[in-house]
Amino acid sequence: MLSLALNAALAVYGAIFLAGAQAFAPADPYTQALGFAVAGHDRATVRAVDQEACVFAVDDTVIHLGAIDRARLGFALMTAQTGWGPIRHVAVTLHGETPVYERIEKGLDEEGPWDDEAVRMLKRVVKARSPELFHDRRVVETAVTLRLPTSDIERVRQDWATAMRGCAAKRPGPATPAGPAAP
């Protein structure tokens, strides 16, 4: 009897697992390339904000691919010294005439679960003097350097090429005459 109940439970959990595995289909190659190009890892969440203008949200940032000056897109393999030794990362520089990158900088928490009375008192004093520190702030940049947590510069270059190919650069529209055309 116990064996029958165990088999039934395993069958139910197996069905739930398989249904969940099918529900999360792998990302398409463009989305995967864009996620790695902007975030530097394969777990990035990518969603379109404005498909026609080539604006995408990648994790907690918004990237305006259509506004990026392709001639000034730069890549460099960098090494940073830390207490644990050197850490390599890829730096990607983006420039544009209009904003190319947006992020939200979180403000300080007014009260955290681990704050003791001294910390709460200090936060009240800081908030009285600088209340803007406790508000989230939207940062919009026309030039930014992304520091990606990877040392695979070739993959970053390839994924940026894929992302930029999938998004047409902004071009001025054709000039239209103001009045009716003369015969």
PDB file of C-alpha atoms in Angstrom:
ATOM      1  CA  MET A   1       0.000   0.000   0.000  1.00  0.00           C
ATOM      2  CA  LEU A   2       2.798   2.372   0.906  1.00  0.00           C
ATOM      3  CA  SER A   3       4.539   1.512  -2.355  1.00  0.00           C
ATOM      4  CA  LEU A   4       1.412   2.390  -4.351  1.00  0.00           C
ATOM      5  CA  ALA A   5       1.087   5.778  -2.589  1.00  0.00           C
ATOM      6  CA  LEU A   6       4.773   6.495  -3.144  1.00  0.00           C
ATOM      7  CA  ASN A   7       4.517   5.644  -6.847  1.00  0.00           C
ATOM      8  CA  ALA A   8       1.428   7.848  -7.212  1.00  0.00           C
ATOM      9  CA  ALA A   9       3.176  10.770  -5.481  1.00  0.00           C
ATOM     10  CA  LEU A  10       6.235  10.370  -7.706  1.00  0.00           C
ATOM     11  CA  ALA A  11       4.025  10.305 -10.797  1.00  0.00           C
ATOM     12  CA  VAL A  12       2.256  13.510  -9.755  1.00  0.00           C
ATOM     13  CA  TYR A  13       5.518  15.316  -8.928  1.00  0.00           C
ATOM     14  CA  GLY A  14       7.061  14.051 -12.176  1.00  0.00           C
ATOM     15  CA  ALA A  15       4.128  15.408 -14.191  1.00  0.00           C
ATOM     16  CA  ILE A  16       4.361  18.769 -12.434  1.00  0.00           C
ATOM     17  CA  PHE A  17       8.132  18.908 -13.061  1.00  0.00           C
ATOM     18  CA  LEU A  18       7.782  18.039 -16.749  1.00  0.00           C
ATOM     19  CA  ALA A  19       4.983  20.566 -17.218  1.00  0.00           C
ATOM     20  CA  GLY A  20       7.143  23.227 -15.591  1.00  0.00           C
ATOM     21  CA  ALA A  21      10.147  22.301 -17.722  1.00  0.00           C
ATOM     22  CA  GLN A  22       8.098  22.698 -20.899  1.00  0.00           C
ATOM     23  CA  ALA A  23       6.617  26.009 -19.745  1.00  0.00           C
ATOM     24  CA  PHE A  24      10.078  27.608 -19.546  1.00  0.00           C
ATOM     25  CA  ALA A  25      11.218  27.340 -23.152  1.00  0.00           C
ATOM     26  CA  PRO A  26      14.788  28.409 -23.877  1.00  0.00           C
ATOM     27  CA  ALA A  27      15.259  31.983 -25.010  1.00  0.00           C
ATOM     28  CA  ASP A  28      15.640  32.711 -28.707  1.00  0.00           C
ATOM     29  CA  PRO A  29      19.221  33.330 -29.908  1.00  0.00           C
ATOM     30  CA  TYR A  30      18.733  37.113 -30.229  1.00  0.00           C
ATOM     31  CA  THR A  31      17.408  37.493 -26.679  1.00  0.00           C
ATOM     32  CA  GLN A  32      20.163  35.274 -25.317  1.00  0.00           C
ATOM     33  CA  ALA A  33      22.841  37.276 -27.188  1.00  0.00           C
ATOM     34  CA  LEU A  34      21.412  40.606 -26.016  1.00  0.00           C
ATOM     35  CA  GLY A  35      21.266  39.398 -22.406  1.00  0.00           C
ATOM     36  CA  PHE A  36      24.893  38.284 -22.435  1.00  0.00           C
ATOM     37  CA  ALA A  37      26.049  41.420 -24.276  1.00  0.00           C
ATOM     38  CA  VAL A  38      24.508  43.762 -21.686  1.00  0.00           C
ATOM     39  CA  ALA A  39      24.679  41.706 -18.454  1.00  0.00           C
ATOM     40  CA  GLY A  40      27.680  39.439 -19.065  1.00  0.00           C
ATOM     41  CA  HIS A  41      25.897  36.221 -18.059  1.00  0.00           C
ATOM     42  CA  ASP A  42      23.351  33.787 -19.532  1.00  0.00           C
ATOM     43  CA  ARG A  43      20.736  34.230 -16.777  1.00  0.00           C
ATOM     44  CA  ALA A  44      19.762  37.772 -17.817  1.00  0.00           C
ATOM     45  CA  THR A  45      16.068  38.550 -18.131  1.00  0.00           C
ATOM     46  CA  VAL A  46      15.361  40.384 -21.392  1.00  0.00           C
ATOM     47  CA  ARG A  47      12.080  41.994 -22.437  1.00  0.00           C
ATOM     48  CA  ALA A  48      11.174  44.459 -25.150  1.00  0.00           C
ATOM     49  CA  VAL A  49      10.187  47.934 -23.933  1.00  0.00           C
ATOM     50  CA  ASP A  50       9.732  49.462 -27.406  1.00  0.00           C
ATOM     51  CA  GLN A  51      10.515  47.004 -30.199  1.00  0.00           C
ATOM     52  CA  GLU A  52      10.331  49.599 -33.009  1.00  0.00           C
ATOM     53  CA  ALA A  53      12.777  51.959 -31.270  1.00  0.00           C
ATOM     54  CA  CYS A  54      15.000  49.010 -30.227  1.00  0.00           C
ATOM     55  CA  VAL A  55      14.629  49.646 -26.502  1.00  0.00           C
ATOM     56  CA  PHE A  56      15.023  46.613 -24.246  1.00  0.00           C
ATOM     57  CA  ALA A  57      15.038  45.977 -20.512  1.00  0.00           C
ATOM     58  CA  VAL A  58      17.870  43.691 -19.431  1.00  0.00           C
ATOM     59  CA  ASP A  59      17.610  42.731 -15.768  1.00  0.00           C
ATOM     60  CA  ASP A  60      17.309  46.095 -13.941  1.00  0.00           C
ATOM     61  CA  THR A  61      18.525  48.331 -16.774  1.00  0.00           C
ATOM     62  CA  VAL A  62      17.089  49.716 -19.997  1.00  0.00           C
ATOM     63  CA  ILE A  63      19.258  49.782 -23.114  1.00  0.00           C
ATOM     64  CA  HIS A  64      18.448  51.928 -26.179  1.00  0.00           C
ATOM     65  CA  LEU A  65      20.139  49.931 -28.955  1.00  0.00           C
ATOM     66  CA  GLY A  66      18.844  52.219 -31.697  1.00  0.00           C
ATOM     67  CA  ALA A  67      20.531  55.246 -30.103  1.00  0.00           C
ATOM     68  CA  ILE A  68      24.018  53.713 -29.809  1.00  0.00           C
ATOM     69  CA  ASP A  69      26.699  55.217 -32.068  1.00  0.00           C
ATOM     70  CA  ARG A  70      28.042  52.043 -33.669  1.00  0.00           C
ATOM     71  CA  ALA A  71      31.325  53.690 -34.672  1.00  0.00           C
ATOM     72  CA  ARG A  72      32.149  54.427 -31.024  1.00  0.00           C
ATOM     73  CA  LEU A  73      31.183  51.036 -29.550  1.00  0.00           C
ATOM     74  CA  GLY A  74      34.299  49.826 -27.722  1.00  0.00           C
ATOM     75  CA  PHE A  75      35.482  46.669 -25.963  1.00  0.00           C
ATOM     76  CA  ALA A  76      38.401  46.117 -23.604  1.00  0.00           C
ATOM     77  CA  LEU A  77      39.562  43.289 -21.364  1.00  0.00           C
ATOM     78  CA  MET A  78      40.304  44.836 -17.971  1.00  0.00           C
ATOM     79  CA  THR A  79      41.957  43.562 -14.793  1.00  0.00           C
ATOM     80  CA  ALA A  80      40.978  44.880 -11.368  1.00  0.00           C
ATOM     81  CA  GLN A  81      43.060  44.223  -8.275  1.00  0.00           C
ATOM     82  CA  THR A  82      41.087  43.034  -5.259  1.00  0.00           C
ATOM     83  CA  GLY A  83      41.949  41.626  -1.851  1.00  0.00           C
ATOM     84  CA  TRP A  84      41.579  38.152  -3.347  1.00  0.00           C
ATOM     85  CA  GLY A  85      43.827  38.879  -6.320  1.00  0.00           C
ATOM     86  CA  PRO A  86      43.236  40.114  -9.872  1.00  0.00           C
ATOM     87  CA  ILE A  87      39.778  39.780 -11.401  1.00  0.00           C
ATOM     88  CA  ARG A  88      39.295  40.102 -15.150  1.00  0.00           C
ATOM     89  CA  HIS A  89      36.206  41.626 -16.714  1.00  0.00           C
ATOM     90  CA  VAL A  90      35.116  43.022 -20.060  1.00  0.00           C
ATOM     91  CA  ALA A  91      34.416  46.752 -20.353  1.00  0.00           C
ATOM     92  CA  VAL A  92      31.957  47.833 -23.065  1.00  0.00           C
ATOM     93  CA  THR A  93      31.681  51.562 -23.827  1.00  0.00           C
ATOM     94  CA  LEU A  94      28.454  52.946 -25.283  1.00  0.00           C
ATOM     95  CA  HIS A  95      27.936  56.449 -26.664  1.00  0.00           C
ATOM     96  CA  GLY A  96      25.028  58.193 -28.322  1.00  0.00           C
ATOM     97  CA  GLU A  97      23.463  61.552 -29.113  1.00  0.00           C
ATOM     98  CA  THR A  98      20.401  60.581 -27.063  1.00  0.00           C
ATOM     99  CA  PRO A  99      20.203  58.352 -23.962  1.00  0.00           C
ATOM    100  CA  VAL A 100      21.604  54.861 -24.479  1.00  0.00           C
ATOM    101  CA  TYR A 101      21.364  53.485 -20.932  1.00  0.00           C
ATOM    102  CA  GLU A 102      18.985  53.843 -17.975  1.00  0.00           C
ATOM    103  CA  ARG A 103      19.009  52.391 -14.492  1.00  0.00           C
ATOM    104  CA  ILE A 104      17.350  52.951 -11.139  1.00  0.00           C
ATOM    105  CA  GLU A 105      19.602  53.672  -8.176  1.00  0.00           C
ATOM    106  CA  LYS A 106      17.899  52.504  -5.022  1.00  0.00           C
ATOM    107  CA  GLY A 107      17.662  54.896  -2.110  1.00  0.00           C
ATOM    108  CA  LEU A 108      18.517  54.003   1.460  1.00  0.00           C
ATOM    109  CA  ASP A 109      16.001  52.007   3.461  1.00  0.00           C
ATOM    110  CA  GLU A 110      14.393  54.047   6.218  1.00  0.00           C
ATOM    111  CA  GLU A 111      14.450  51.103   8.563  1.00  0.00           C
ATOM    112  CA  GLY A 112      15.916  47.672   8.030  1.00  0.00           C
ATOM    113  CA  PRO A 113      15.122  44.478   9.902  1.00  0.00           C
ATOM    114  CA  TRP A 114      18.612  44.334  11.442  1.00  0.00           C
ATOM    115  CA  ASP A 115      18.867  48.002  12.419  1.00  0.00           C
ATOM    116  CA  ASP A 116      19.423  48.620  16.100  1.00  0.00           C
ATOM    117  CA  GLU A 117      18.404  51.838  17.868  1.00  0.00           C
ATOM    118  CA  ALA A 118      21.709  53.609  17.112  1.00  0.00           C
ATOM    119  CA  VAL A 119      21.369  52.922  13.363  1.00  0.00           C
ATOM    120  CA  ARG A 120      17.725  54.052  13.366  1.00  0.00           C
ATOM    121  CA  MET A 121      18.713  57.291  15.107  1.00  0.00           C
ATOM    122  CA  LEU A 122      21.543  57.873  12.603  1.00  0.00           C
ATOM    123  CA  LYS A 123      19.167  57.288   9.676  1.00  0.00           C
ATOM    124  CA  ARG A 124      16.674  59.801  11.115  1.00  0.00           C
ATOM    125  CA  VAL A 125      19.428  62.428  11.328  1.00  0.00           C
ATOM    126  CA  VAL A 126      20.624  61.682   7.784  1.00  0.00           C
ATOM    127  CA  LYS A 127      17.050  61.783   6.449  1.00  0.00           C
ATOM    128  CA  ALA A 128      16.429  65.157   8.104  1.00  0.00           C
ATOM    129  CA  ARG A 129      19.544  66.591   6.437  1.00  0.00           C
ATOM    130  CA  SER A 130      19.391  64.780   3.076  1.00  0.00           C
ATOM    131  CA  PRO A 131      15.943  63.296   2.366  1.00  0.00           C
ATOM    132  CA  GLU A 132      16.858  62.698  -1.297  1.00  0.00           C
ATOM    133  CA  LEU A 133      19.160  59.850  -0.207  1.00  0.00           C
ATOM    134  CA  PHE A 134      16.076  57.816   0.725  1.00  0.00           C
ATOM    135  CA  HIS A 135      14.366  58.105  -2.676  1.00  0.00           C
ATOM    136  CA  ASP A 136      15.017  55.958  -5.747  1.00  0.00           C
ATOM    137  CA  ARG A 137      16.700  57.881  -8.545  1.00  0.00           C
ATOM    138  CA  ARG A 138      16.460  57.254 -12.284  1.00  0.00           C
ATOM    139  CA  VAL A 139      19.842  57.644 -13.994  1.00  0.00           C
ATOM    140  CA  VAL A 140      19.843  58.250 -17.765  1.00  0.00           C
ATOM    141  CA  GLU A 141      23.175  58.312 -19.600  1.00  0.00           C
ATOM    142  CA  THR A 142      24.317  59.120 -23.141  1.00  0.00           C
ATOM    143  CA  ALA A 143      27.763  57.626 -22.476  1.00  0.00           C
ATOM    144  CA  VAL A 144      28.437  54.684 -20.187  1.00  0.00           C
ATOM    145  CA  THR A 145      30.965  51.915 -19.636  1.00  0.00           C
ATOM    146  CA  LEU A 146      29.470  48.549 -18.729  1.00  0.00           C
ATOM    147  CA  ARG A 147      31.702  46.287 -16.628  1.00  0.00           C
ATOM    148  CA  LEU A 148      30.636  42.742 -17.421  1.00  0.00           C
ATOM    149  CA  PRO A 149      31.471  39.875 -15.031  1.00  0.00           C
ATOM    150  CA  THR A 150      33.117  37.759 -17.732  1.00  0.00           C
ATOM    151  CA  SER A 151      36.511  37.556 -19.377  1.00  0.00           C
ATOM    152  CA  ASP A 152      35.149  36.123 -22.668  1.00  0.00           C
ATOM    153  CA  ILE A 153      35.682  39.236 -24.795  1.00  0.00           C
ATOM    154  CA  GLU A 154      35.147  37.375 -28.079  1.00  0.00           C
ATOM    155  CA  ARG A 155      31.685  36.199 -27.046  1.00  0.00           C
ATOM    156  CA  VAL A 156      30.824  39.712 -25.852  1.00  0.00           C
ATOM    157  CA  ARG A 157      31.874  41.133 -29.247  1.00  0.00           C
ATOM    158  CA  GLN A 158      29.908  38.490 -31.146  1.00  0.00           C
ATOM    159  CA  ASP A 159      26.801  39.007 -29.024  1.00  0.00           C
ATOM    160  CA  TRP A 160      26.987  42.804 -29.448  1.00  0.00           C
ATOM    161  CA  ALA A 161      27.303  42.282 -33.221  1.00  0.00           C
ATOM    162  CA  THR A 162      24.215  40.046 -33.131  1.00  0.00           C
ATOM    163  CA  ALA A 163      22.278  42.551 -31.010  1.00  0.00           C
ATOM    164  CA  MET A 164      23.193  45.468 -33.258  1.00  0.00           C
ATOM    165  CA  ARG A 165      22.368  43.526 -36.456  1.00  0.00           C
ATOM    166  CA  GLY A 166      18.910  42.815 -35.049  1.00  0.00           C
ATOM    167  CA  CYS A 167      18.301  46.514 -34.517  1.00  0.00           C
ATOM    168  CA  ALA A 168      18.439  49.028 -37.359  1.00  0.00           C
ATOM    169  CA  ALA A 169      20.306  52.240 -36.626  1.00  0.00           C
ATOM    170  CA  LYS A 170      18.209  55.384 -36.503  1.00  0.00           C
ATOM    171  CA  ARG A 171      18.334  57.165 -39.813  1.00  0.00           C
ATOM    172  CA  PRO A 172      16.607  60.422 -40.735  1.00  0.00           C
ATOM    173  CA  GLY A 173      13.469  59.853 -42.730  1.00  0.00           C
ATOM    174  CA  PRO A 174      13.204  60.982 -46.371  1.00  0.00           C
ATOM    175  CA  ALA A 175      12.415  64.624 -46.895  1.00  0.00           C
ATOM    176  CA  THR A 176       8.848  65.220 -48.024  1.00  0.00           C
ATOM    177  CA  PRO A 177       7.844  68.290 -50.010  1.00  0.00           C
ATOM    178  CA  ALA A 178       5.803  70.869 -48.130  1.00  0.00           C
ATOM    179  CA  GLY A 179       3.384  71.657 -50.954  1.00  0.00           C
ATOM    180  CA  PRO A 180       1.822  69.774 -53.861  1.00  0.00           C
ATOM    181  CA  ALA A 181       4.214  68.526 -56.497  1.00  0.00           C
ATOM    182  CA  ALA A 182       4.451  70.617 -59.674  1.00  0.00           C
ATOM    183  CA  PRO A 183       3.597  68.844 -62.956  1.00  0.00           C
TER     184      PRO A 183
END
